[in-house]
Coordinates of C-alpha atoms in Angstrom, one line a residue:
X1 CA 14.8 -10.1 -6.4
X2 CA 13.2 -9.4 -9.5
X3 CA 10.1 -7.0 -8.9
X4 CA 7.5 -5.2 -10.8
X5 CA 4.5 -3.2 -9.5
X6 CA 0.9 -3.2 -12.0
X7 CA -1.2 -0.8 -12.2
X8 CA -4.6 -0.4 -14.4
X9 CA -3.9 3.5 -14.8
X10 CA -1.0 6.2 -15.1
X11 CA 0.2 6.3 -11.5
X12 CA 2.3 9.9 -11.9
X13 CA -0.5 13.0 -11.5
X14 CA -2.7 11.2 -9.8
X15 CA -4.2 11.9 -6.3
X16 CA -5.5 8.2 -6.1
X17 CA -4.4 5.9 -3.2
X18 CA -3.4 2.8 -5.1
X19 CA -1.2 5.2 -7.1
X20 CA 0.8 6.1 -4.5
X21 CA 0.9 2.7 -3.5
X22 CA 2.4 1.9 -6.2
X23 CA 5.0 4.5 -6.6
X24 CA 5.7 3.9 -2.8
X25 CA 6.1 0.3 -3.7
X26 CA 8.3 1.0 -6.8
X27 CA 10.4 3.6 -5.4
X28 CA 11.0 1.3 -2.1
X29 CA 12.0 -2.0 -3.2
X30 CA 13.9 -0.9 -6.7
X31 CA 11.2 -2.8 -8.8
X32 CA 10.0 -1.8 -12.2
X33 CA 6.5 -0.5 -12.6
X34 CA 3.7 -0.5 -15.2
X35 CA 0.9 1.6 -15.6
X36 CA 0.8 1.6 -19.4
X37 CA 1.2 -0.9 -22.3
X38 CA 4.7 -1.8 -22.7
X39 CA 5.6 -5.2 -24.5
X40 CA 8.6 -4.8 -23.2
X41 CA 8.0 -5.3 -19.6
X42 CA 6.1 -8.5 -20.1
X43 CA 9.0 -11.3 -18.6
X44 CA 9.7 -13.3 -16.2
X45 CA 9.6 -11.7 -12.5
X46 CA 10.5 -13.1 -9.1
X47 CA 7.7 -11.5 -7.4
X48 CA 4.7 -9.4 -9.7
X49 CA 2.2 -6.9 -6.9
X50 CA -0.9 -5.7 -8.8
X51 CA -2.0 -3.0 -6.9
X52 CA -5.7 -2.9 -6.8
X53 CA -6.9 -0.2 -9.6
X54 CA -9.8 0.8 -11.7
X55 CA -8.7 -1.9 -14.5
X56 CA -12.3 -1.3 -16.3
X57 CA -10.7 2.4 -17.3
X58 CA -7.3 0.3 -18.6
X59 CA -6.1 0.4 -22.0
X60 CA -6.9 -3.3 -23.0
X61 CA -3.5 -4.0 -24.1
X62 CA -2.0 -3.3 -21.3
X63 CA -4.6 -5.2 -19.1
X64 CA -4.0 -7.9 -21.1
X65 CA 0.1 -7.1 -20.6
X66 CA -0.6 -6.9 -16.4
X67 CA -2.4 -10.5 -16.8
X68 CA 0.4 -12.6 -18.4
X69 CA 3.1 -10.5 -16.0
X70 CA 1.3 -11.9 -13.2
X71 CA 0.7 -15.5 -14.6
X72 CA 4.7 -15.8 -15.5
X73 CA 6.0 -14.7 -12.0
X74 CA 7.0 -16.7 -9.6
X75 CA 5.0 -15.1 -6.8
X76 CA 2.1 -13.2 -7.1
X77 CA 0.6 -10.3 -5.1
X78 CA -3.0 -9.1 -5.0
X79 CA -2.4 -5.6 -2.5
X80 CA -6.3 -4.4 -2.1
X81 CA -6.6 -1.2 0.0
X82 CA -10.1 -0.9 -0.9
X83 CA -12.7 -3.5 -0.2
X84 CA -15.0 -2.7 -3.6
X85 CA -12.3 -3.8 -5.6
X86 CA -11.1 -6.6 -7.3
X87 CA -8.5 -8.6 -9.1
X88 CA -8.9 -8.0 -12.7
X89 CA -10.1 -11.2 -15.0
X90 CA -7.3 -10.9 -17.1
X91 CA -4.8 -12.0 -14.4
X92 CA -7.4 -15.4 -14.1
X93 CA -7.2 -15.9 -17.8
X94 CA -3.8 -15.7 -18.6
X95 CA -3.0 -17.8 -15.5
X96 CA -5.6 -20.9 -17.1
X97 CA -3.3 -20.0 -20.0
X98 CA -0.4 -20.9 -18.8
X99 CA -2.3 -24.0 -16.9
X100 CA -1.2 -22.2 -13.7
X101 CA -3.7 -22.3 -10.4
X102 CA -5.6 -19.1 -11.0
X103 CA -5.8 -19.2 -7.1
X104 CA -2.3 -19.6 -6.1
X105 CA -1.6 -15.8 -5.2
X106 CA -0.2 -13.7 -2.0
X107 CA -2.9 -10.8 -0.8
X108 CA -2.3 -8.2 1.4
X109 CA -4.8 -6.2 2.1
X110 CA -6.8 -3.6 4.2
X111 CA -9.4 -5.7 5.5
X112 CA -8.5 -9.0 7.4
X113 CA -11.6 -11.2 6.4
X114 CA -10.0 -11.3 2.9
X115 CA -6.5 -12.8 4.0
X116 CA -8.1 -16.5 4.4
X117 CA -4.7 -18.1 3.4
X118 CA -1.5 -18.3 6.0
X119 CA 0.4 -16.7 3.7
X120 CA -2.0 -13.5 3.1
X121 CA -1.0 -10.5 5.2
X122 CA -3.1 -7.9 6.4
X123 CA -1.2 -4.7 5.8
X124 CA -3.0 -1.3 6.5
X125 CA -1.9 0.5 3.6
X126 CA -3.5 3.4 4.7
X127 CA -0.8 4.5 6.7
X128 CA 1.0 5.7 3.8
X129 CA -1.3 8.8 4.1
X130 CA 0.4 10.3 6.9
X131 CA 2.4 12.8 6.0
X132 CA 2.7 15.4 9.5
X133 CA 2.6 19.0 8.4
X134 CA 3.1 21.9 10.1
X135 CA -0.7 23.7 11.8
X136 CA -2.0 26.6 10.7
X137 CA -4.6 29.3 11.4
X138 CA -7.6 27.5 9.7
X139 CA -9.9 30.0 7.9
X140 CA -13.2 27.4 7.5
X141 CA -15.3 27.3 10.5
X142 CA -18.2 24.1 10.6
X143 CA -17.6 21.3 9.6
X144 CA -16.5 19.8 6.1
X145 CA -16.3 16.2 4.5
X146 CA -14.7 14.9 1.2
X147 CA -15.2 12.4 -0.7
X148 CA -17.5 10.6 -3.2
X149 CA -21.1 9.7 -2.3
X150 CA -21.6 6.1 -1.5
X151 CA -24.6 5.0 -0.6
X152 CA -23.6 2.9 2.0
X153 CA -23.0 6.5 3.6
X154 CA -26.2 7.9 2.8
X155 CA -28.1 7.6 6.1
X156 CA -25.0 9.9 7.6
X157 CA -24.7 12.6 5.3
X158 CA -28.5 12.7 5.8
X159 CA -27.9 12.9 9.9
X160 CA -25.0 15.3 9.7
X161 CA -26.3 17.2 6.2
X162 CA -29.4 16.6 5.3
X163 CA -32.7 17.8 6.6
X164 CA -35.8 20.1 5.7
X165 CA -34.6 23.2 7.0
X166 CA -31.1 25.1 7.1
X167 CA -27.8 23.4 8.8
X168 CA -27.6 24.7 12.4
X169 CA -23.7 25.1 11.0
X170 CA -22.1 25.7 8.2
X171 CA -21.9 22.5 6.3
X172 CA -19.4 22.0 3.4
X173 CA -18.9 19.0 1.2
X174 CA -16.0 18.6 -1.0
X175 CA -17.0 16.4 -4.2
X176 CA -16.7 16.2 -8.0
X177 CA -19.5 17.9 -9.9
X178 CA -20.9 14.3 -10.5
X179 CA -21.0 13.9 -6.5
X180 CA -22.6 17.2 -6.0
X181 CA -26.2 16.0 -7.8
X182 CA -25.9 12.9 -5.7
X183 CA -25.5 14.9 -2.2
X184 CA -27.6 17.8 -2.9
X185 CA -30.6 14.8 -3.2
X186 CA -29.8 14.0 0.7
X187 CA -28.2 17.2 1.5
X188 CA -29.8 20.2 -0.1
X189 CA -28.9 22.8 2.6
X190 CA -25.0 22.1 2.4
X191 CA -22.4 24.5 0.8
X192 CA -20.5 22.7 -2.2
X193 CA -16.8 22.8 -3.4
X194 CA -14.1 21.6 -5.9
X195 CA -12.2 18.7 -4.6
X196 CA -8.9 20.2 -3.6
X197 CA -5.7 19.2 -5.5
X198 CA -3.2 17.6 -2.7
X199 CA -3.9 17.1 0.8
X200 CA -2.2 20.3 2.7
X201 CA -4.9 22.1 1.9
X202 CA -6.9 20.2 4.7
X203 CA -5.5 23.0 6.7
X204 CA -7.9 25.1 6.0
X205 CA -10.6 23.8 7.6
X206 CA -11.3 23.3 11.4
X207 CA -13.4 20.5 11.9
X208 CA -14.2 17.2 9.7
X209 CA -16.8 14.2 9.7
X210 CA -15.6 10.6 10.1
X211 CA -17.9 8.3 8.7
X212 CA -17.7 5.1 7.2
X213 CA -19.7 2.7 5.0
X214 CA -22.1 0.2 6.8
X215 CA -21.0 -3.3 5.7
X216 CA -17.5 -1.8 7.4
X217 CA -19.1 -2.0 11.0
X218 CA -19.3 -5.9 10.5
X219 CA -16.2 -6.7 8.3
X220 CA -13.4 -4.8 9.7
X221 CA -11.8 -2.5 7.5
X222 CA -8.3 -0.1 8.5
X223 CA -9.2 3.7 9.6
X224 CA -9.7 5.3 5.9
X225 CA -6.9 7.7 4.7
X226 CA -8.8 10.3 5.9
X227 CA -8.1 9.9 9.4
X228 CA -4.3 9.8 8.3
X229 CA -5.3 12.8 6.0
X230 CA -6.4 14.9 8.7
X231 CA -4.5 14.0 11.8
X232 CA -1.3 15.1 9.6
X233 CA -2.6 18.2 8.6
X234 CA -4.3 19.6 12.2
X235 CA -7.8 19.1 11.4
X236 CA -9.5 18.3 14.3
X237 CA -12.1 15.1 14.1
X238 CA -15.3 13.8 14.8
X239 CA -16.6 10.4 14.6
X240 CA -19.7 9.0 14.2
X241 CA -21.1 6.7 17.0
X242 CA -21.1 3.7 14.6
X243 CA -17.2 3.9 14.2
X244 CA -16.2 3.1 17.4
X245 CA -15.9 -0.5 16.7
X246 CA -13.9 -0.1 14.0
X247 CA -11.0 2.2 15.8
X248 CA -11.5 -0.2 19.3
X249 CA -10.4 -2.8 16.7
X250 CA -7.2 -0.3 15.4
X251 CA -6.2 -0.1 18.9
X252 CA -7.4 3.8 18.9
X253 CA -9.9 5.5 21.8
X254 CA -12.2 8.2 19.6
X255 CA -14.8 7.9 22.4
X256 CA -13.9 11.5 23.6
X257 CA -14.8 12.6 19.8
X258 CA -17.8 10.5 19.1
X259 CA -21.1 12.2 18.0
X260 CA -24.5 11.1 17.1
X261 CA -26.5 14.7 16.1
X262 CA -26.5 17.7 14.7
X263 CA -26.7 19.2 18.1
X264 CA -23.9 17.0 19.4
X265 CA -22.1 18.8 16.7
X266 CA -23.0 22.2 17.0
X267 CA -21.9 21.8 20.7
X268 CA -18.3 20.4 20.2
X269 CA -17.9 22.7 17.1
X270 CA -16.1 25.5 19.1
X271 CA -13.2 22.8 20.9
X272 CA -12.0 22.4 17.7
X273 CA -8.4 23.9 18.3
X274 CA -8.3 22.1 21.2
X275 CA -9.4 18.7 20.4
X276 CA -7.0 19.1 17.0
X277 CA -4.0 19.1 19.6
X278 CA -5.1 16.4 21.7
X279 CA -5.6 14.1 19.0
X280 CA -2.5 15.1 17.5
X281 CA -0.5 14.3 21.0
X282 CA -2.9 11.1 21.6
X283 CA -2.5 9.3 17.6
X284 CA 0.6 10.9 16.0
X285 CA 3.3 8.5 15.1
X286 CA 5.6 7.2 12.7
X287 CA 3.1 4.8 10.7
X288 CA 4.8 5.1 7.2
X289 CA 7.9 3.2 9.3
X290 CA 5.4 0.9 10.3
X291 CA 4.0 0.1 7.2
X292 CA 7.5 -0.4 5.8
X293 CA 8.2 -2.9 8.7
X294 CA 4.7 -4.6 8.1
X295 CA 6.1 -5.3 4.2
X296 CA 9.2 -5.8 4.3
X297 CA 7.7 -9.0 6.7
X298 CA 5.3 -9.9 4.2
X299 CA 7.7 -10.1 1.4
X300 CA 9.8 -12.3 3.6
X301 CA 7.2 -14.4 3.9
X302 CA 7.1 -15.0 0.3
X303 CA 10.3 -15.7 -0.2
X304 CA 10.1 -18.7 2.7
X305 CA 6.7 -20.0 0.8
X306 CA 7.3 -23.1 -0.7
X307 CA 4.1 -24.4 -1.2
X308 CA 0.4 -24.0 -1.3
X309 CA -2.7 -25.6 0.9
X310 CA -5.5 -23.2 -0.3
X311 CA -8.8 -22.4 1.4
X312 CA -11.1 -21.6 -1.3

């Protein structure tokens, strides 16, 4: 088979998911990738994945390239691991170009409500996190999140963060410079950091938050890479109450490691070596073979798909 992989930016020094998506993709199935304009790329394919990607930071050309490679092949893959994302317009336009069914495409994605066709596939790509490392000693005591601001998290980091007087722990957020305005409005009393360079540097840290966006706890949505991120790296976890729906729905039990306080916190703070072993021994298992299983099945299924009856 015939293969290429798109993607809207340069997928080599990059710590973004859908980049290592794609080079996972690439490297697995022996298919050609393209994450920058290249004339010479634009054929004929048996099978064209667009990896979900910030396409509005593209180089035109070359989202104007990724459009007419997806049009032309013969199968076409949407893979979203993200629900704010979506398929770029230049992938619509060229296929009205070619007077092909702009709708006629294969997704596999993170989040089941999306897959409406029989031949969609939910795939958890966020499996491909897990990469088991050996523990260490961690250094950072309290406990630490990462990641962007969204403000369909706001009313957590304002429970676990925020408040008018100083932390009962020591709270540290990892975050861009641009997050840090946006968290010190909710979180004033928190301690701020860099955003760290590749993932074994979790290690340093003994505890983390597991949150998740609101509109998640009614459309289902895999566990985030961060559960994968820490689970491989020996950071011990807490959840959130409002999760628990979300990892009864993964086929996971976090109801040992749920919280709902900052006291709740401050109380389970001091298990953390503990609970970092039992979760380990509970959730550790070989998920980048099942992912690999999950897509190799899914790009059977393509190959058997003959036809299309769309639900729109």
């Amino acid at each position: 088979m015939k293969g290429i992989i798109c993607h809207f930016t340069k997928v080599d020094k990059t710590t973004l998911a859908s980049a290592r998506i794609a080079n996972w993709l690439a490297l697995r199935y022996d298919f050609d990738i393209i994450d920058r304009p290249n004339p010479e790329k634009v054929q004929d394919y048996d099978l064209a994945i667009c990896v979900s990607s910030p396409s509005g930071f593209a180089d035109p050309e070359l989202r104007e390239q990724i459009g007419e490679i997806c049009a032309r092949a013969k199968h076409y893959v949407f893979a979203q691991n993200d629900y704010m994302t979506s398929q770029a317009g230049q992938i619509g336009k060229h296929f009205k170009l070619l007077g092909k069914d702009r709708t006629k495409r294969h997704v596999w994605a993170n989040m089941p409500h999306v897959c409406k066709n029989p031949w969609d596939t939910y795939i958890n790509w966020n499996m491909l996190t897990w990469d088991p490392q050996p523990h260490k000693e961690p250094t950072v005591d309290g406990l630490f999140y990462y990641g962007a601001c969204r403000k369909d998290r706001e009313v957590y980091f304002k429970k676990y963060f925020g408040g008018e007087t100083e932390l009962p722990y020591h709270g540290l957020i990892s975050t861009s410079k641009r997050g840090m305005n946006k968290f010190r409005e909710v979180a004033p009393y928190a301690n701020y950091i860099q955003p760290f360079s590749e993932c074994k540097e979790l290690r340093k840290y003994k505890m983390s938050l597991y949150i998740e966006d609101t509109r998640i706890h009614k459309y289902y949505n895999s566990p985030a890479n961060r559960f994968y991120e820490c689970l491989s790296n020996g950071v011990a976890q807490i959840f959130d109450v409002s999760c628990i729906g979300t990892f009864e729905k993964a086929g996971i039990d976090i109801s040992p490691y749920v919280v709902d306080s900052k006291e709740h916190v401050l109380g389970i703070l001091k298990h953390w070596d503990k609970i970092r072993n039992e979760q380990y021994d509970l959730w550790a298992s070989n998920y980048v073979e099942q992912l690999e299983i999950a897509v190799d099945k899914a790009i059977e299924e393509i190959v058997k798909c003959k036809q299309y009856t769309l639900e729109m």
